[in-house]
Every structure is written in C-alpha cells, then in structure tokens.
Amino acid sequence: MDIMRILAKSAPPHSDFLTARQMSKRLNSVRSNSMRALETAQNYFFQTALPRLEADLPGVMPVIAAGWSGRGSECWGFDDDISHDHDFAIGFALYLTREAEAEHGFALGRFYTRLLKEFPPEQFPASLSSKLGGSEHGVIIIEDFFERHLGFPGAPQSVEQWLYTPEYALAEAVNGAIFLDNANVISRIRRAIAEDMPEDVRLKKLAARAVSMAQSGQYNFMRCIKHNEPGAAMLYLSDFVRSGISMVFLLNRTFAPYSKWALRAMKSLLILPELSGEFEHLLTGSEPPEQKAELVENICAKIIGELKIQQLSNLNDDYLEAHAFEIMKHIKSRRISSLHIMEG
C-alpha cells in the first residue's frame, strides 16, 4: 500500500496545515502491517513529534516542512535487516528556507534533539555512522539540501543543469516522502524536478543512450569475444546494462537511481519493467556469449518497440544507433540538437 499517495490525496491545501489529530487519524486508516523505516518515521512524526511541535513551537508551523528524502535505502523503501548495520536511524528532516532557518532554526534544532532523547523511536536502534554517510535528519535548510544533492539550490534552471546533472542525483532529490509542507517550498521544487525536465533534454538523453546501447551491446560485446578479450566484453556488457537502465527510466519520464537500487526500482515502472530481470540475467547468467548476444538483441527490440509507441522512430532497423538519429530529429532546440549525439 502506498501510504504517501493516499495521504497526499486526502490532504488539504498547503496553506491550511493539519493538526496532529487529523493526520494521525488518516495515517491509522491506511497503515500497513509491514512497515519499513520511512513509514515508521512518518508514524513517529505524526503521532509523537507533531503534537509536541504544535504545542512547543506554534510559530514555526506556517513555515515548516517535514519528511525524509535523499541518500539511503530507507528513502527508496528498500531497507531490510542488512540496511541497519550502518548510517541507519529512525528520524526525519525539518525543512526550512534559509530565511526561516535564521529565525527558527536554533529553537527547532533544540526541539529535535530533545524529542529524540525524551521520546526515542522504539522500532529500530540507531547504527554506527560511516565516514561517507550523511544525515538526512534534523533541521535542514532547503537550499542546502538541493545544493548538496544537485550542486545548485533548487530545480535545474538551465539546459546544462538538466543535461549533465547525474540522473541518480535528481532521483535522490525527489525520493522518499514529504510528510507535511505548510510553506509549499520543498514540495514545489520537488515537483519541478520530477515533472519539468524539458522534452528536448529527454530526447537528447534517449538518443545518447540508444547509441551507447548499440555500440556497447550490439557491436563491441561480441567483437571483443571474437578478439578473445572476455574481460573487455564484460565491461561492454556492463555499459550496455547501465545505458539500458537509464533508457528505460527516461522512457518512463523519470530518473534512474544509483546502481545499487536501479534494477529493483525498475520493477515498479509502468513501461518495460520486465527488462529489470533481463538486464540482471545478462550480468549474472552463465550462458555462452552467443546466447547473451541474443538477449541483447531481444532487449533492443523491446526498446525500439517502445520508441515507436512514443512516436520517436518509425524505422524498421534492428540496430539502435539508427533510431538515435531519428530521435534527434524530434528535438526542436537547435542548441541541443547541435550537440554530439552521445552527449547527455
């Protein structure tokens, strides 16, 4: 059950922020029997944190957002027992604009620290932090959150930012859930990232992925086998899978997560979710190279079929590179269409 979607559909406008009792009632009505960390954190926020926040700091309520987004399996809903061994703790972020943080940040930070000390979440113990881990909890300035994940303080504003920001970073910026957003700042930015990528940018990326898949999987994989270079062949097969993953997410008009969760996340897509298993089989199967080459061609055929459904190519050609040039013909921006076909 997708608890975040149900809550979002039932929520009032952002300007009319909810009381703890209202949100707790809605939450209880859709609670799942099996909770992961994100849902546990959401319960903790509405049932434990929000009533105390309303009582202790009522002045912050109109400008606050709360949620959990960013790095970590918890933000994807993919956490399990293994996830608990490092950088794991139940908590949430309290998001404020830089201006609001200057006024309320100190008091809000003290509130959050006191809350966890006096009313600690009981479901999961916190684990040790790694040097590469980063907390997505506590008081977070909204502009800093996006700067940390994307390199700029909000949604991409230029063609270059859309083209060259890693797709996994864009995915991290909009994953997880925003439990409450009375200021409608972070939610507005997340919507812009999720929905406003220019179509010409998507087409440019699709064309680049098509060329990469053709070069790595349809051409170089078996060529390296014939040269008796099996290691190089496997590198090209990995390149084919990486490009293919990105291709499938772009065909779904969304962003691929980083490698650890990309295949798992693909299973929930509407378009070509079955390719998740086929990509995994390419990487882990023990068949001879000739059979893997056949699977590569089958995958490319499905990609080509979807390109035709989306009216991006009408060629009768089995080689994906040919379709890349057809995709390029749909790009309206001369600036983008003049880029090298493999850029993006």
GROMACS .gro file of C-alpha atoms in nm:
model
  344
    1MET     CA    1   0.000   0.000   0.000
    2ASP     CA    2   0.144   0.342  -0.099
    3ILE     CA    3   0.073   0.535   0.216
    4MET     CA    4   0.228   0.858   0.092
    5ARG     CA    5  -0.001   0.878  -0.211
    6ILE     CA    6  -0.311   0.813  -0.003
    7LEU     CA    7  -0.216   1.079   0.249
    8ALA     CA    8  -0.131   1.325  -0.025
    9LYS     CA    9  -0.467   1.279  -0.196
   10SER     CA   10  -0.652   1.339   0.129
   11ALA     CA   11  -0.450   1.639   0.243
   12PRO     CA   12  -0.592   1.995   0.230
   13PRO     CA   13  -0.415   2.286   0.058
   14HIS     CA   14  -0.067   2.360   0.190
   15SER     CA   15  -0.182   2.688   0.343
   16ASP     CA   16  -0.421   2.505   0.576
   17PHE     CA   17  -0.178   2.294   0.775
   18LEU     CA   18  -0.317   1.990   0.953
   19THR     CA   19  -0.342   1.923   1.323
   20ALA     CA   20  -0.170   1.620   1.466
   21ARG     CA   21  -0.504   1.455   1.538
   22GLN     CA   22  -0.622   1.492   1.177
   23MET     CA   23  -0.306   1.345   1.031
   24SER     CA   24  -0.285   1.066   1.288
   25LYS     CA   25  -0.641   0.964   1.206
   26ARG     CA   26  -0.565   0.948   0.834
   27LEU     CA   27  -0.241   0.764   0.897
   28ASN     CA   28  -0.405   0.498   1.111
   29SER     CA   29  -0.671   0.439   0.847
   30VAL     CA   30  -0.416   0.333   0.584
   31ARG     CA   31  -0.142   0.177   0.797
   32SER     CA   32   0.030  -0.127   0.651
   33ASN     CA   33   0.100  -0.437   0.856
   34SER     CA   34   0.462  -0.442   0.744
   35MET     CA   35   0.644  -0.113   0.799
   36ARG     CA   36   0.980  -0.006   0.666
   37ALA     CA   37   1.184   0.278   0.808
   38LEU     CA   38   1.020   0.554   0.603
   39GLU     CA   39   0.672   0.461   0.714
   40THR     CA   40   0.791   0.413   1.072
   41ALA     CA   41   0.941   0.761   1.062
   42GLN     CA   42   0.618   0.902   0.925
   43ASN     CA   43   0.421   0.743   1.205
   44TYR     CA   44   0.670   0.876   1.458
   45PHE     CA   45   0.640   1.226   1.316
   46PHE     CA   46   0.261   1.244   1.320
   47GLN     CA   47   0.199   1.055   1.641
   48THR     CA   48   0.490   1.173   1.855
   49ALA     CA   49   0.664   1.476   1.707
   50LEU     CA   50   0.388   1.686   1.555
   51PRO     CA   51   0.169   1.721   1.868
   52ARG     CA   52   0.470   1.841   2.067
   53LEU     CA   53   0.588   2.067   1.788
   54GLU     CA   54   0.248   2.233   1.770
   55ALA     CA   55   0.248   2.282   2.146
   56ASP     CA   56   0.608   2.397   2.191
   57LEU     CA   57   0.674   2.599   1.874
   58PRO     CA   58   0.342   2.706   1.720
   59GLY     CA   59   0.508   3.000   1.547
   60VAL     CA   60   0.713   2.771   1.323
   61MET     CA   61   0.418   2.575   1.186
   62PRO     CA   62   0.331   2.801   0.889
   63VAL     CA   63   0.687   2.790   0.751
   64ILE     CA   64   0.789   2.430   0.818
   65ALA     CA   65   0.807   2.113   0.613
   66ALA     CA   66   0.891   1.767   0.741
   67GLY     CA   67   0.990   1.446   0.567
   68TRP     CA   68   1.273   1.213   0.474
   69SER     CA   69   1.443   1.225   0.137
   70GLY     CA   70   1.786   1.177  -0.013
   71ARG     CA   71   2.050   0.909   0.029
   72GLY     CA   72   1.990   0.566   0.173
   73SER     CA   73   1.778   0.261   0.105
   74GLU     CA   74   1.519   0.392   0.350
   75CYS     CA   75   1.434   0.676   0.114
   76TRP     CA   76   1.355   0.421  -0.157
   77GLY     CA   77   1.155   0.190   0.067
   78PHE     CA   78   1.414  -0.082   0.003
   79ASP     CA   79   1.565  -0.112   0.351
   80ASP     CA   80   1.592  -0.450   0.520
   81ASP     CA   81   1.780  -0.601   0.813
   82ILE     CA   82   2.113  -0.559   0.633
   83SER     CA   83   2.042  -0.187   0.597
   84HIS     CA   84   2.056  -0.146   0.973
   85ASP     CA   85   2.431  -0.206   1.010
   86HIS     CA   86   2.543   0.149   0.929
   87ASP     CA   87   2.408   0.502   0.880
   88PHE     CA   88   2.065   0.390   0.998
   89ALA     CA   89   1.833   0.567   1.238
   90ILE     CA   90   1.465   0.647   1.251
   91GLY     CA   91   1.413   1.019   1.225
   92PHE     CA   92   1.301   1.293   0.991
   93ALA     CA   93   1.408   1.625   0.849
   94LEU     CA   94   1.260   1.959   0.940
   95TYR     CA   95   1.297   2.168   0.625
   96LEU     CA   96   1.312   2.548   0.635
   97THR     CA   97   1.410   2.814   0.386
   98ARG     CA   98   1.731   2.996   0.469
   99GLU     CA   99   1.531   3.296   0.583
  100ALA     CA  100   1.305   3.089   0.809
  101GLU     CA  101   1.602   2.897   0.949
  102ALA     CA  102   1.764   3.221   1.060
  103GLU     CA  103   1.458   3.292   1.273
  104HIS     CA  104   1.355   2.944   1.388
  105GLY     CA  105   1.649   2.710   1.327
  106PHE     CA  106   1.811   2.722   1.670
  107ALA     CA  107   1.491   2.656   1.863
  108LEU     CA  108   1.385   2.389   1.616
  109GLY     CA  109   1.721   2.214   1.643
  110ARG     CA  110   1.696   2.204   2.021
  111PHE     CA  111   1.342   2.071   1.993
  112TYR     CA  112   1.452   1.788   1.762
  113THR     CA  113   1.743   1.685   1.986
  114ARG     CA  114   1.522   1.688   2.294
  115LEU     CA  115   1.248   1.493   2.115
  116LEU     CA  116   1.478   1.205   2.022
  117LYS     CA  117   1.624   1.196   2.373
  118GLU     CA  118   1.294   1.203   2.561
  119PHE     CA  119   1.078   1.009   2.313
  120PRO     CA  120   1.315   0.788   2.111
  121PRO     CA  121   1.172   0.578   1.827
  122GLU     CA  122   1.137   0.225   1.957
  123GLN     CA  123   1.122   0.014   1.642
  124PHE     CA  124   1.486   0.024   1.532
  125PRO     CA  125   1.808   0.103   1.718
  126ALA     CA  126   2.042   0.354   1.557
  127SER     CA  127   2.358   0.215   1.398
  128LEU     CA  128   2.709   0.348   1.366
  129SER     CA  129   2.776   0.622   1.113
  130SER     CA  130   3.027   0.571   0.835
  131LYS     CA  131   3.266   0.839   0.714
  132LEU     CA  132   3.080   0.856   0.382
  133GLY     CA  133   2.735   0.863   0.538
  134GLY     CA  134   2.540   1.182   0.569
  135SER     CA  135   2.241   1.254   0.785
  136GLU     CA  136   1.914   1.342   0.616
  137HIS     CA  137   1.759   1.416   0.957
  138GLY     CA  138   1.724   1.721   1.178
  139VAL     CA  139   1.692   2.084   1.077
  140ILE     CA  140   1.789   2.123   0.711
  141ILE     CA  141   1.792   2.440   0.504
  142ILE     CA  142   1.602   2.365   0.184
  143GLU     CA  143   1.851   2.539  -0.041
  144ASP     CA  144   2.136   2.344   0.124
  145PHE     CA  145   1.956   2.012   0.071
  146PHE     CA  146   1.938   2.063  -0.305
  147GLU     CA  147   2.287   2.214  -0.320
  148ARG     CA  148   2.424   1.903  -0.151
  149HIS     CA  149   2.245   1.661  -0.382
  150LEU     CA  150   2.244   1.851  -0.712
  151GLY     CA  151   2.511   2.117  -0.689
  152PHE     CA  152   2.261   2.405  -0.705
  153PRO     CA  153   1.996   2.530  -0.459
  154GLY     CA  154   1.677   2.418  -0.631
  155ALA     CA  155   1.542   2.269  -0.951
  156PRO     CA  156   1.767   2.285  -1.260
  157GLN     CA  157   1.739   2.622  -1.431
  158SER     CA  158   1.945   2.569  -1.746
  159VAL     CA  159   1.983   2.317  -2.025
  160GLU     CA  160   2.330   2.235  -1.895
  161GLN     CA  161   2.199   2.157  -1.548
  162TRP     CA  162   1.930   1.927  -1.686
  163LEU     CA  163   2.168   1.754  -1.927
  164TYR     CA  164   2.469   1.697  -1.706
  165THR     CA  165   2.336   1.655  -1.352
  166PRO     CA  166   2.359   1.281  -1.278
  167GLU     CA  167   2.022   1.113  -1.301
  168TYR     CA  168   2.076   0.935  -0.970
  169ALA     CA  169   2.120   1.277  -0.804
  170LEU     CA  170   1.791   1.402  -0.948
  171ALA     CA  171   1.627   1.081  -0.830
  172GLU     CA  172   1.763   1.128  -0.477
  173ALA     CA  173   1.632   1.483  -0.468
  174VAL     CA  174   1.272   1.368  -0.515
  175ASN     CA  175   1.260   1.026  -0.347
  176GLY     CA  176   1.128   0.945  -0.001
  177ALA     CA  177   0.832   1.146   0.121
  178ILE     CA  178   0.741   1.489   0.244
  179PHE     CA  179   0.509   1.427   0.537
  180LEU     CA  180   0.398   1.786   0.583
  181ASP     CA  181   0.468   2.105   0.390
  182ASN     CA  182   0.289   2.412   0.513
  183ALA     CA  183   0.517   2.653   0.325
  184ASN     CA  184   0.496   2.457  -0.004
  185VAL     CA  185   0.857   2.534  -0.088
  186ILE     CA  186   1.034   2.199  -0.092
  187SER     CA  187   0.730   2.028  -0.247
  188ARG     CA  188   0.720   2.285  -0.527
  189ILE     CA  189   1.089   2.230  -0.602
  190ARG     CA  190   1.047   1.852  -0.595
  191ARG     CA  191   0.756   1.876  -0.840
  192ALA     CA  192   0.961   2.093  -1.073
  193ILE     CA  193   1.245   1.839  -1.072
  194ALA     CA  194   1.011   1.544  -1.122
  195GLU     CA  195   0.790   1.699  -1.390
  196ASP     CA  196   0.964   1.987  -1.566
  197MET     CA  197   1.262   1.834  -1.746
  198PRO     CA  198   1.244   1.984  -2.097
  199GLU     CA  199   1.132   1.732  -2.357
  200ASP     CA  200   1.427   1.822  -2.578
  201VAL     CA  201   1.660   1.723  -2.294
  202ARG     CA  202   1.483   1.390  -2.251
  203LEU     CA  203   1.507   1.325  -2.625
  204LYS     CA  204   1.877   1.413  -2.627
  205LYS     CA  205   1.940   1.170  -2.342
  206LEU     CA  206   1.738   0.897  -2.515
  207ALA     CA  207   1.942   0.940  -2.831
  208ALA     CA  208   2.267   0.920  -2.636
  209ARG     CA  209   2.153   0.605  -2.457
  210ALA     CA  210   2.047   0.444  -2.784
  211VAL     CA  211   2.392   0.499  -2.935
  212SER     CA  212   2.562   0.373  -2.620
  213MET     CA  213   2.350   0.058  -2.610
  214ALA     CA  214   2.416  -0.010  -2.977
  215GLN     CA  215   2.791   0.047  -2.952
  216SER     CA  216   2.845  -0.146  -2.629
  217GLY     CA  217   2.595  -0.430  -2.658
  218GLN     CA  218   2.511  -0.485  -3.022
  219TYR     CA  219   2.860  -0.417  -3.159
  220ASN     CA  220   3.151  -0.429  -2.914
  221PHE     CA  221   3.039  -0.713  -2.686
  222MET     CA  222   3.067  -0.992  -2.942
  223ARG     CA  223   3.354  -0.820  -3.120
  224CYS     CA  224   3.561  -0.845  -2.801
  225ILE     CA  225   3.464  -1.211  -2.766
  226LYS     CA  226   3.594  -1.275  -3.117
  227HIS     CA  227   3.915  -1.093  -3.026
  228ASN     CA  228   3.948  -1.329  -2.727
  229GLU     CA  229   3.907  -1.038  -2.484
  230PRO     CA  230   3.640  -1.170  -2.243
  231GLY     CA  231   3.715  -0.910  -1.977
  232ALA     CA  232   3.663  -0.625  -2.221
  233ALA     CA  233   3.346  -0.796  -2.342
  234MET     CA  234   3.206  -0.797  -1.988
  235LEU     CA  235   3.290  -0.430  -1.949
  236TYR     CA  236   3.090  -0.354  -2.262
  237LEU     CA  237   2.804  -0.570  -2.140
  238SER     CA  238   2.801  -0.371  -1.816
  239ASP     CA  239   2.797  -0.048  -2.019
  240PHE     CA  240   2.502  -0.183  -2.216
  241VAL     CA  241   2.309  -0.255  -1.897
  242ARG     CA  242   2.386   0.086  -1.743
  243SER     CA  243   2.275   0.267  -2.057
  244GLY     CA  244   1.973   0.042  -2.087
  245ILE     CA  245   1.863   0.114  -1.731
  246SER     CA  246   1.882   0.487  -1.795
  247MET     CA  247   1.697   0.440  -2.124
  248VAL     CA  248   1.407   0.259  -1.958
  249PHE     CA  249   1.369   0.520  -1.685
  250LEU     CA  250   1.379   0.801  -1.941
  251LEU     CA  251   1.113   0.624  -2.147
  252ASN     CA  252   0.908   0.632  -1.826
  253ARG     CA  253   0.987   1.005  -1.790
  254THR     CA  254   1.169   0.962  -1.461
  255PHE     CA  255   1.523   0.925  -1.326
  256ALA     CA  256   1.720   0.608  -1.259
  257PRO     CA  257   1.852   0.564  -0.904
  258TYR     CA  258   2.215   0.479  -0.842
  259SER     CA  259   2.327   0.131  -0.940
  260LYS     CA  260   2.252  -0.042  -0.609
  261TRP     CA  261   1.876   0.007  -0.645
  262ALA     CA  262   1.826   0.069  -1.018
  263LEU     CA  263   1.718  -0.282  -1.118
  264ARG     CA  264   1.489  -0.315  -0.819
  265ALA     CA  265   1.329   0.023  -0.880
  266MET     CA  266   1.277  -0.065  -1.246
  267LYS     CA  267   1.040  -0.345  -1.149
  268SER     CA  268   0.779  -0.090  -1.041
  269LEU     CA  269   0.785   0.114  -1.363
  270LEU     CA  270   0.488   0.114  -1.599
  271ILE     CA  271   0.692   0.079  -1.919
  272LEU     CA  272   0.923  -0.221  -1.975
  273PRO     CA  273   0.956  -0.328  -1.609
  274GLU     CA  274   1.036  -0.680  -1.729
  275LEU     CA  275   1.373  -0.560  -1.858
  276SER     CA  276   1.494  -0.548  -1.498
  277GLY     CA  277   1.512  -0.927  -1.491
  278GLU     CA  278   1.664  -0.945  -1.838
  279PHE     CA  279   1.938  -0.696  -1.752
  280GLU     CA  280   2.014  -0.887  -1.434
  281HIS     CA  281   2.031  -1.213  -1.627
  282LEU     CA  282   2.280  -1.059  -1.869
  283LEU     CA  283   2.509  -0.980  -1.578
  284THR     CA  284   2.468  -1.299  -1.377
  285GLY     CA  285   2.373  -1.572  -1.623
  286SER     CA  286   2.621  -1.845  -1.717
  287GLU     CA  287   2.515  -1.887  -2.080
  288PRO     CA  288   2.773  -1.869  -2.358
  289PRO     CA  289   2.830  -1.525  -2.513
  290GLU     CA  290   2.626  -1.611  -2.822
  291GLN     CA  291   2.313  -1.658  -2.612
  292LYS     CA  292   2.378  -1.335  -2.425
  293ALA     CA  293   2.412  -1.160  -2.759
  294GLU     CA  294   2.066  -1.290  -2.849
  295LEU     CA  295   1.928  -1.148  -2.525
  296VAL     CA  296   2.092  -0.815  -2.606
  297GLU     CA  297   1.909  -0.812  -2.940
  298ASN     CA  298   1.579  -0.902  -2.772
  299ILE     CA  299   1.620  -0.616  -2.526
  300CYS     CA  300   1.700  -0.374  -2.807
  301ALA     CA  301   1.393  -0.491  -2.997
  302LYS     CA  302   1.174  -0.406  -2.698
  303ILE     CA  303   1.337  -0.065  -2.666
  304ILE     CA  304   1.279   0.000  -3.036
  305GLY     CA  305   0.919  -0.107  -2.998
  306GLU     CA  306   0.866   0.149  -2.722
  307LEU     CA  307   1.038   0.421  -2.924
  308LYS     CA  308   0.782   0.354  -3.196
  309ILE     CA  309   0.495   0.363  -2.947
  310GLN     CA  310   0.617   0.704  -2.831
  311GLN     CA  311   0.643   0.805  -3.198
  312LEU     CA  312   1.013   0.880  -3.172
  313SER     CA  313   1.115   0.650  -3.458
  314ASN     CA  314   0.943   0.462  -3.738
  315LEU     CA  315   1.248   0.287  -3.880
  316ASN     CA  316   1.247  -0.085  -3.947
  317ASP     CA  317   1.602  -0.138  -3.828
  318ASP     CA  318   1.731  -0.372  -3.558
  319TYR     CA  319   2.032  -0.154  -3.476
  320LEU     CA  320   1.958   0.102  -3.204
  321GLU     CA  321   2.207   0.356  -3.333
  322ALA     CA  322   1.993   0.420  -3.640
  323HIS     CA  323   1.699   0.504  -3.414
  324ALA     CA  324   1.912   0.751  -3.219
  325PHE     CA  325   1.934   0.976  -3.524
  326GLU     CA  326   1.558   0.951  -3.569
  327ILE     CA  327   1.510   1.063  -3.208
  328MET     CA  328   1.737   1.361  -3.273
  329LYS     CA  329   1.505   1.479  -3.549
  330HIS     CA  330   1.235   1.546  -3.290
  331ILE     CA  331   1.450   1.792  -3.093
  332LYS     CA  332   1.327   2.147  -3.153
  333SER     CA  333   1.612   2.336  -2.989
  334ARG     CA  334   1.895   2.397  -3.234
  335ARG     CA  335   2.129   2.440  -2.939
  336ILE     CA  336   2.051   2.091  -2.808
  337SER     CA  337   2.028   1.920  -3.146
  338SER     CA  338   2.372   2.052  -3.241
  339LEU     CA  339   2.538   1.867  -2.951
  340HIS     CA  340   2.728   1.547  -3.021
  341ILE     CA  341   2.483   1.261  -3.033
  342MET     CA  342   2.643   1.086  -2.734
  343GLU     CA  343   2.624   1.392  -2.506
  344GLY     CA  344   2.365   1.398  -2.234
   0.00000   0.00000   0.00000
